XYZ file of C-alpha atoms in Angstrom:
553
model
C -13.044 17.959 -15.009
C -11.060 15.202 -13.289
C -11.845 14.485 -9.622
C -9.382 15.771 -7.025
C -6.502 13.472 -6.187
C -7.036 11.850 -2.815
C -3.457 10.636 -2.584
C -2.366 14.180 -3.379
C -4.476 15.431 -0.485
C -3.031 12.748 1.828
C 0.533 13.613 0.805
C -0.172 17.321 1.269
C -1.547 16.627 4.743
C 1.578 14.663 5.651
C 3.782 17.456 4.323
C 1.993 19.862 6.607
C 2.402 17.471 9.521
C 6.145 17.179 8.810
C 6.616 20.853 7.933
C 9.323 21.470 10.540
C 11.504 18.520 9.482
C 11.076 19.335 5.796
C 12.126 22.943 6.441
C 15.169 21.729 8.356
C 16.038 19.440 5.427
C 15.651 22.309 2.929
C 17.791 24.661 5.027
C 20.417 21.959 5.476
C 20.443 21.233 1.723
C 20.995 24.930 1.031
C 23.822 25.005 3.584
C 25.440 21.949 1.968
C 25.603 23.470 -1.500
C 26.694 26.894 -0.275
C 29.430 25.296 1.821
C 30.531 23.070 -1.064
C 30.715 25.965 -3.534
C 32.503 28.173 -1.021
C 34.877 25.386 -0.022
C 36.065 24.617 -3.538
C 36.133 28.236 -4.666
C 37.996 29.475 -1.595
C 40.405 26.536 -1.803
C 41.241 27.479 -5.386
C 41.792 31.107 -4.391
C 43.895 30.107 -1.373
C 46.124 27.642 -3.245
C 46.697 30.053 -6.125
C 47.366 32.977 -3.803
C 49.775 30.937 -1.701
C 51.632 29.806 -4.822
C 51.984 33.381 -6.067
C 53.126 34.528 -2.636
C 55.789 31.835 -2.678
C 56.993 33.041 -6.046
C 57.094 36.634 -4.733
C 59.819 35.924 -2.220
C 60.186 35.863 1.554
C 58.527 39.222 2.105
C 55.435 38.205 0.183
C 55.271 34.928 2.111
C 55.494 36.759 5.421
C 52.746 39.184 4.347
C 50.391 36.465 3.101
C 47.602 35.686 5.615
C 47.113 31.950 5.465
C 45.504 31.503 8.879
C 42.128 33.079 8.128
C 41.506 31.330 4.758
C 42.573 27.931 6.126
C 40.269 28.380 9.140
C 37.343 29.296 6.882
C 38.060 26.319 4.639
C 38.018 23.998 7.638
C 34.793 25.602 8.874
C 33.131 25.120 5.476
C 34.226 21.460 5.383
C 32.713 20.838 8.814
C 29.570 22.765 7.885
C 29.109 20.753 4.690
C 29.458 17.429 6.521
C 27.139 18.426 9.357
C 24.534 19.955 7.053
C 24.537 16.877 4.830
C 23.885 14.682 7.867
C 21.093 16.993 9.056
C 19.496 17.006 5.600
C 19.477 13.220 5.329
C 18.198 12.670 8.851
C 15.482 15.332 8.720
C 14.351 14.550 5.159
C 14.235 10.788 5.539
C 12.713 10.947 9.004
C 9.938 13.164 7.633
C 9.392 10.758 4.735
C 9.380 7.613 6.873
C 7.074 9.127 9.489
C 4.700 10.282 6.763
C 4.716 6.897 5.014
C 4.095 5.132 8.326
C 0.841 7.093 8.524
C 0.018 6.828 4.830
C 0.067 3.018 4.639
C -2.659 2.480 7.277
C -4.762 5.198 5.648
C -4.451 3.528 2.254
C -5.178 0.089 3.684
C -8.251 1.473 5.445
C -9.372 3.087 2.189
C -9.021 -0.247 0.389
C -10.789 -2.192 3.155
C -13.695 0.237 3.540
C -14.059 1.449 -0.013
C -15.980 0.166 -2.995
C -16.181 -3.662 -2.926
C -15.892 -3.774 -6.701
C -12.578 -1.918 -6.610
C -11.188 -3.955 -3.717
C -12.129 -7.329 -5.238
C -10.631 -6.313 -8.579
C -7.169 -6.151 -6.982
C -5.205 -9.350 -6.629
C -3.180 -9.846 -3.465
C 0.044 -9.292 -5.424
C -1.199 -6.048 -6.936
C -2.453 -4.794 -3.579
C 0.922 -5.645 -2.043
C 2.775 -3.855 -4.850
C 0.715 -0.729 -4.336
C 0.965 -0.672 -0.561
C 4.713 -1.401 -0.580
C 6.374 -0.561 -3.901
C 4.200 2.430 -4.804
C 4.271 3.911 -1.313
C 8.065 3.598 -1.337
C 8.146 5.501 -4.632
C 5.979 8.229 -3.109
C 8.749 8.651 -0.533
C 10.628 10.688 -3.121
C 7.835 13.266 -2.977
C 9.168 14.076 0.501
C 12.899 13.443 0.214
C 13.370 15.443 -2.981
C 11.666 18.557 -1.609
C 15.047 19.814 -0.434
C 16.663 19.453 -3.893
C 15.369 22.747 -5.404
C 16.485 24.697 -2.341
C 19.930 23.168 -2.514
C 20.207 23.866 -6.244
C 19.071 27.494 -5.861
C 21.395 28.151 -2.934
C 24.339 26.585 -4.767
C 23.592 28.582 -7.895
C 23.370 31.829 -5.955
C 26.644 31.136 -4.124
C 28.460 30.185 -7.347
C 27.197 33.230 -9.235
C 28.127 35.501 -6.325
C 31.684 34.168 -6.077
C 32.140 34.264 -9.844
C 31.023 37.903 -9.868
C 34.020 38.753 -7.634
C 36.216 38.030 -10.634
C 34.061 39.312 -13.472
C 30.398 40.297 -13.911
C 30.382 38.823 -17.416
C 31.534 35.487 -16.047
C 28.722 35.536 -13.502
C 26.156 36.238 -16.226
C 27.498 33.435 -18.425
C 27.391 31.048 -15.489
C 23.768 31.980 -14.768
C 22.857 31.325 -18.416
C 24.620 27.949 -18.357
C 22.814 26.978 -15.170
C 19.477 27.928 -16.709
C 20.259 25.918 -19.825
C 21.348 22.952 -17.707
C 18.109 23.013 -15.697
C 15.938 23.422 -18.811
C 17.702 20.604 -20.638
C 17.460 18.327 -17.631
C 13.730 19.026 -17.351
C 13.210 18.268 -21.053
C 15.204 15.030 -20.925
C 13.404 13.926 -17.778
C 10.002 14.456 -19.370
C 10.952 12.806 -22.646
C 12.995 9.883 -21.311
C 12.819 9.417 -17.546
C 9.091 9.919 -17.008
C 7.861 7.238 -19.456
C 10.561 4.800 -18.343
C 9.807 5.399 -14.663
C 6.100 4.858 -15.207
C 6.743 1.672 -17.181
C 9.062 0.336 -14.473
C 6.489 1.014 -11.770
C 3.794 -0.832 -13.745
C 6.172 -3.716 -14.503
C 6.957 -4.184 -10.806
C 3.240 -4.438 -10.015
C 2.688 -6.899 -12.857
C 5.553 -9.126 -11.710
C 4.388 -9.168 -8.095
C 0.833 -9.921 -9.159
C 1.981 -12.854 -11.259
C 4.282 -14.182 -8.543
C 1.463 -14.034 -6.010
C -0.931 -15.855 -8.340
C 1.555 -18.612 -9.147
C 2.594 -18.984 -5.509
C -1.019 -19.559 -4.484
C -1.312 -22.241 -7.181
C 1.996 -23.924 -6.275
C 0.492 -27.325 -5.305
C -1.434 -27.568 -8.584
C 1.620 -26.492 -10.590
C 3.656 -29.268 -8.996
C 0.881 -31.827 -9.454
C 0.648 -31.122 -13.186
C 4.384 -30.718 -13.723
C 4.119 -27.050 -14.678
C 7.007 -25.723 -12.612
C 9.117 -24.982 -15.708
C 6.249 -23.126 -17.365
C 5.705 -21.078 -14.187
C 9.393 -20.160 -13.997
C 9.409 -19.088 -17.657
C 6.227 -17.099 -17.193
C 7.752 -15.221 -14.256
C 10.985 -14.776 -16.201
C 9.036 -13.085 -19.013
C 7.569 -10.587 -16.536
C 11.006 -10.100 -14.974
C 12.489 -9.393 -18.402
C 9.841 -6.730 -18.984
C 10.852 -5.150 -15.693
C 14.535 -5.397 -16.593
C 13.931 -3.707 -19.947
C 12.065 -0.842 -18.335
C 14.803 -0.422 -15.740
C 17.487 -0.467 -18.436
C 15.587 2.256 -20.262
C 15.347 4.209 -17.013
C 19.093 3.793 -16.434
C 19.829 4.964 -19.972
C 17.700 8.024 -19.310
C 19.789 8.694 -16.206
C 22.896 8.315 -18.363
C 21.666 10.900 -20.859
C 20.894 13.256 -17.979
C 24.443 12.781 -16.710
C 25.893 13.382 -20.177
C 23.903 16.608 -20.472
C 24.925 17.748 -16.990
C 28.588 17.020 -17.760
C 28.451 18.822 -21.105
C 26.724 21.828 -19.535
C 29.299 21.932 -16.727
C 32.187 21.709 -19.203
C 30.681 24.502 -21.306
C 30.186 26.666 -18.212
C 33.804 26.163 -17.118
C 35.118 27.044 -20.601
C 32.983 30.206 -20.851
C 33.844 31.355 -17.331
C 37.549 30.686 -17.965
C 37.479 32.822 -21.102
C 35.620 35.587 -19.256
C 38.067 35.768 -16.313
C 41.295 35.444 -18.308
C 42.191 39.049 -17.492
C 41.262 38.835 -13.794
C 43.864 38.296 -11.042
C 44.908 34.651 -10.921
C 43.507 33.890 -7.417
C 40.114 35.370 -8.316
C 40.143 33.550 -11.667
C 40.777 30.239 -9.889
C 38.005 31.054 -7.406
C 35.547 31.824 -10.233
C 36.379 28.721 -12.270
C 36.109 26.293 -9.343
C 32.991 27.997 -7.977
C 31.389 27.684 -11.416
C 32.258 23.991 -11.556
C 30.781 23.318 -8.116
C 27.759 25.500 -8.858
C 26.960 23.401 -11.920
C 27.432 20.279 -9.818
C 24.863 21.563 -7.305
C 22.156 21.168 -9.948
C 22.826 17.405 -10.095
C 20.513 16.844 -7.118
C 17.722 18.604 -8.973
C 18.334 16.436 -12.046
C 18.158 13.323 -9.861
C 14.820 14.474 -8.468
C 13.509 15.076 -11.991
C 14.685 11.587 -12.980
C 12.407 10.086 -10.307
C 9.340 12.064 -11.374
C 7.874 9.397 -13.653
C 7.968 6.579 -11.111
C 6.608 8.846 -8.364
C 3.810 10.150 -10.605
C 2.804 6.643 -11.704
C 2.877 5.447 -8.094
C 0.693 8.383 -7.071
C -1.795 7.588 -9.861
C -1.970 3.919 -8.835
C -2.391 4.829 -5.185
C -5.026 7.386 -6.087
C -7.065 4.640 -7.747
C -6.615 2.586 -4.588
C -7.600 5.416 -2.245
C -10.445 6.853 -4.306
C -13.585 7.225 -2.237
C -16.987 6.368 -3.678
C -19.273 9.360 -3.818
C -21.569 9.680 -0.838
C -25.261 10.444 -1.081
C -27.660 11.518 1.588
C -29.126 8.025 1.795
C -25.705 6.518 2.408
C -25.339 8.606 5.537
C -28.410 6.937 7.093
C -27.954 3.946 9.365
C -30.259 0.906 9.346
C -33.049 1.448 11.879
C -33.101 -2.227 12.956
C -31.478 -5.621 12.396
C -34.246 -6.728 10.034
C -32.996 -8.145 6.742
C -35.177 -8.391 3.650
C -33.743 -10.790 1.082
C -34.958 -13.418 -1.355
C -38.572 -12.489 -0.657
C -38.399 -12.649 3.156
C -38.099 -10.101 5.950
C -36.421 -11.690 8.957
C -34.906 -10.531 12.228
C -32.637 -12.247 14.780
C -32.853 -14.899 16.140
C -34.446 -16.197 12.930
C -32.433 -18.822 11.062
C -32.626 -18.919 7.276
C -30.980 -21.489 5.011
C -30.289 -20.847 1.327
C -29.865 -23.901 -0.888
C -29.612 -24.453 -4.609
C -27.523 -25.963 -7.353
C -23.893 -24.923 -7.734
C -23.453 -21.751 -9.745
C -26.916 -20.230 -9.211
C -25.456 -17.348 -7.156
C -25.916 -18.269 -3.505
C -22.505 -17.008 -2.405
C -22.776 -13.968 -4.648
C -26.142 -13.098 -3.113
C -24.666 -13.290 0.380
C -21.656 -11.182 -0.589
C -23.932 -8.540 -2.084
C -26.017 -8.515 1.066
C -23.193 -8.138 3.557
C -21.196 -5.555 1.597
C -18.443 -7.592 -0.038
C -19.889 -6.799 -3.456
C -21.904 -3.906 -4.774
C -25.618 -4.477 -4.133
C -28.096 -3.893 -6.998
C -30.879 -1.451 -6.164
C -34.084 -3.009 -4.867
C -32.639 -6.458 -4.195
C -31.948 -6.355 -0.432
C -32.802 -4.043 2.417
C -31.330 -3.682 5.904
C -33.359 -2.053 8.639
C -35.744 -0.663 6.063
C -32.978 0.928 3.933
C -32.093 -0.360 0.472
C -28.690 -2.051 0.713
C -27.598 -0.253 -2.460
C -28.005 3.072 -0.616
C -25.883 2.024 2.371
C -22.167 2.376 2.737
C -20.612 -1.126 2.562
C -19.032 -0.593 5.984
C -22.489 -0.063 7.520
C -23.700 -3.292 5.936
C -20.695 -5.276 7.100
C -21.212 -4.130 10.698
C -24.414 -6.209 10.875
C -22.797 -9.513 9.926
C -20.187 -11.978 11.170
C -19.095 -13.971 8.144
C -17.322 -17.266 7.562
C -16.670 -17.550 3.840
C -16.596 -20.688 1.737
C -13.153 -19.696 0.445
C -11.140 -19.652 3.687
C -8.250 -17.179 3.913
C -5.781 -17.391 6.809
C -2.639 -15.476 7.696
C 0.811 -17.026 8.006
C 0.762 -16.416 11.741
C -0.396 -17.993 14.991
C -3.867 -19.212 15.908
C -4.196 -16.209 18.199
C -3.275 -13.765 15.427
C -5.796 -15.268 13.018
C -8.567 -15.138 15.592
C -7.477 -11.610 16.469
C -8.785 -10.336 13.135
C -12.225 -10.413 14.758
C -11.069 -8.149 17.603
C -9.195 -8.179 20.896
C -10.310 -10.982 23.239
C -8.949 -12.712 26.308
C -7.710 -16.296 26.117
C -10.845 -17.700 27.731
C -13.015 -16.229 24.982
C -10.675 -17.528 22.284
C -10.731 -21.048 23.702
C -14.525 -20.927 23.948
C -14.781 -20.059 20.243
C -12.334 -22.842 19.349
C -14.294 -25.333 21.472
C -17.529 -24.392 19.706
C -15.747 -24.986 16.386
C -14.520 -28.386 17.690
C -10.892 -27.220 17.563
C -10.145 -26.618 21.250
C -8.677 -30.062 21.949
C -6.648 -29.937 18.746
C -4.716 -26.839 19.845
C -4.564 -27.744 23.529
C -2.470 -30.732 22.465
C -0.062 -28.358 20.712
C 2.729 -27.236 23.091
C 2.316 -23.635 21.881
C -1.447 -23.606 22.264
C -2.934 -20.376 20.935
C 0.513 -19.282 19.771
C 0.911 -22.295 17.484
C 1.840 -21.221 13.920
C -0.463 -22.455 11.177
C 1.736 -21.775 8.128
C 0.986 -19.864 4.926
C -2.803 -19.770 4.471
C -3.131 -22.490 7.142
C -0.851 -24.975 5.369
C -0.186 -26.841 8.655
C -3.902 -27.528 9.102
C -6.196 -29.920 7.299
C -8.942 -28.545 5.065
C -11.568 -29.148 7.753
C -9.416 -27.519 10.429
C -8.914 -24.437 8.252
C -12.669 -24.144 7.776
C -13.370 -24.536 11.487
C -10.720 -21.958 12.418
C -12.483 -19.485 10.133
C -15.758 -20.472 11.805
C -14.255 -19.796 15.255
C -13.134 -16.371 14.021
C -16.668 -15.584 12.865
C -18.011 -16.674 16.274
C -15.878 -13.987 17.939
C -17.341 -11.100 15.986
C -20.220 -9.407 17.772
C -22.929 -8.895 15.161
C -26.712 -9.461 14.978
C -26.330 -11.975 12.156
C -24.006 -14.922 11.660
C -23.546 -15.682 7.962
C -22.027 -19.073 7.135
C -21.164 -20.322 3.660
C -20.725 -24.126 3.586
C -19.497 -24.262 7.228
C -19.299 -28.080 7.407
C -17.973 -28.824 3.924
C -15.214 -31.441 4.124
C -16.091 -32.606 7.658
C -16.871 -36.159 8.564
C -20.337 -36.899 9.973
C -19.244 -37.077 13.634
C -17.309 -33.809 13.510
C -20.154 -32.135 11.625
C -22.632 -33.242 14.304
C -20.457 -31.770 17.099
C -19.954 -28.485 15.231
C -23.674 -28.105 14.506
C -24.675 -28.938 18.089
C -22.290 -26.254 19.367
C -23.574 -23.801 16.736
C -27.174 -24.429 17.856
C -26.254 -23.790 21.493
C -24.265 -20.666 20.628
C -27.052 -19.121 18.539
C -29.655 -19.862 21.205
C -27.592 -18.403 24.047
C -26.753 -15.227 22.160
C -29.988 -14.609 20.309
C -28.024 -14.279 17.094
C -29.653 -14.735 13.696
C -28.292 -17.174 11.122
C -28.122 -17.002 7.337
C -26.698 -20.264 6.046
C -25.638 -21.543 2.630
C -25.076 -25.280 2.387
C -25.322 -28.211 0.027
C -25.586 -30.583 2.981
C -28.863 -31.503 4.671
C -27.683 -31.562 8.316
C -26.903 -27.812 8.634
C -30.282 -26.820 7.178
C -32.034 -28.786 9.935
C -31.004 -26.017 12.336
C -32.929 -23.411 10.354
C -36.482 -22.088 10.686
C -36.925 -21.828 6.930
C -35.189 -22.929 3.770
C -35.036 -21.014 0.495
C -34.144 -22.809 -2.708
C -32.477 -20.382 -5.081
C -33.110 -21.092 -8.750
C -31.163 -17.975 -9.733
C -30.097 -14.815 -7.954
C -33.484 -13.160 -8.555
C -35.893 -15.925 -7.586
C -36.559 -17.897 -4.414
C -38.813 -20.864 -3.666
C -39.946 -21.764 -0.146
C -39.456 -25.300 1.104
C -41.431 -26.726 4.008
C -40.870 -29.892 6.013
C -39.286 -32.659 3.969
C -38.104 -30.213 1.337
C -41.515 -29.933 -0.389
C -42.145 -26.622 -2.196
C -44.895 -24.492 -0.677
C -44.846 -21.534 -3.090
C -43.024 -18.250 -3.447
C -42.195 -16.446 -0.252
C -44.364 -13.525 0.703
C -42.338 -10.901 2.657
C -45.246 -10.649 5.089
C -45.196 -14.301 6.111
C -42.419 -13.785 8.654
C -42.122 -10.588 10.670
């Protein structure tokens, strides 16, 4: 049995929250189709009756009541316009309000969910899901009024046609049923697969564009711009083909709707041939408009495939990992057991080792950015594998080796760590040896840094990420190559400030570095031969044997 759809539950919750607006939209849609059917049918009756009265002479003209029908026609025209406006406003407002709440919920699900799932998504794919797929889900709200409009229009058309002939009304009902059934079949056979393919193709194109954009400097350096353009063009052509197929499916739906409408008009005309001319005109035009009222339903069916594929993709994004009883427990202390040691703040531990042995991976498993294997790490006496990643991340402030920055101001990038006053922000920048750099900028904390910090040097980008980690209140500060790319003088200032900051706050430090100077700040150094083994190093880097977890309490 498949697990319940979380996106389905979120959409259902938003439908309940927007129940009033959706009901207004449905009622307005019904009013639109009823008014449209009545307007065309009554106009046909009125024009035909007036023509016959004119042919009947002056007495017939004087007896013909043209005031009441013309007033009703004007009323129906106003009602149709007003109801259409109400339907669009209420339906789209409900959809937009719901989507405004859905996007943060989905982003929170991605940020707090399984690390393996989150890391498997590229930035382009995540963007496509949170933008393109959520926009497609909008149709799950907007199209809710379509069935009500179609049913109301059908009922009005059948009722008016019955005034001329019961047989005509029955034939019209059968034609409407055939039209709806055929539209449903065509949508499932043609529109659904094409809509799903188009939704996937959009995600693929955005993923590729994001990947190539991030590698733009390398592509220019190696003269691969033409290859990149062609590669994107191939993805764009896939998207174009899927959209062409989707458009062709819409065309076949239109052809079927037109053929069904033409058949309905012919059958109704034959059935009312013996009825009075005004009623015959009313029945024929009402039948035509009644068949047209099902076009909105066909349009909704045409969008089913894209909406369903978007919902499936979002459901994978929003899926929650199963919770166990152990995952509900919180760590009882700030003690961390890793690589054979149990340490607590303000202890400082350095992890060194050759490139590729898994130092960064070990840290990411510890702090909840990757899934933790059972029995490898514990936090506060609880196996890290049994803790929700969000509970693990709460214990650590992290500055990664791979620095990621927003295309925004210095203040906005620091603000990811929380809301702080300017004094606190400047203090963090000073401790990262960046305060003077941004004080010289006329915009100060509001200075833009460009896409991923393009306006900063490599060392400045790293130190800005370090300042952001300083702002987060957590028992442990975890730094991965914090001084990589810095000259000796800058490194000395950064490390001196780091030493003072750790001492004043009583914060623990877990450090990964290939450089000797940062490890001098630490109480112990672990050389990692692989992700499962650790060797203790004493003064001067001499090995002193495998760590015993009881050596440091």
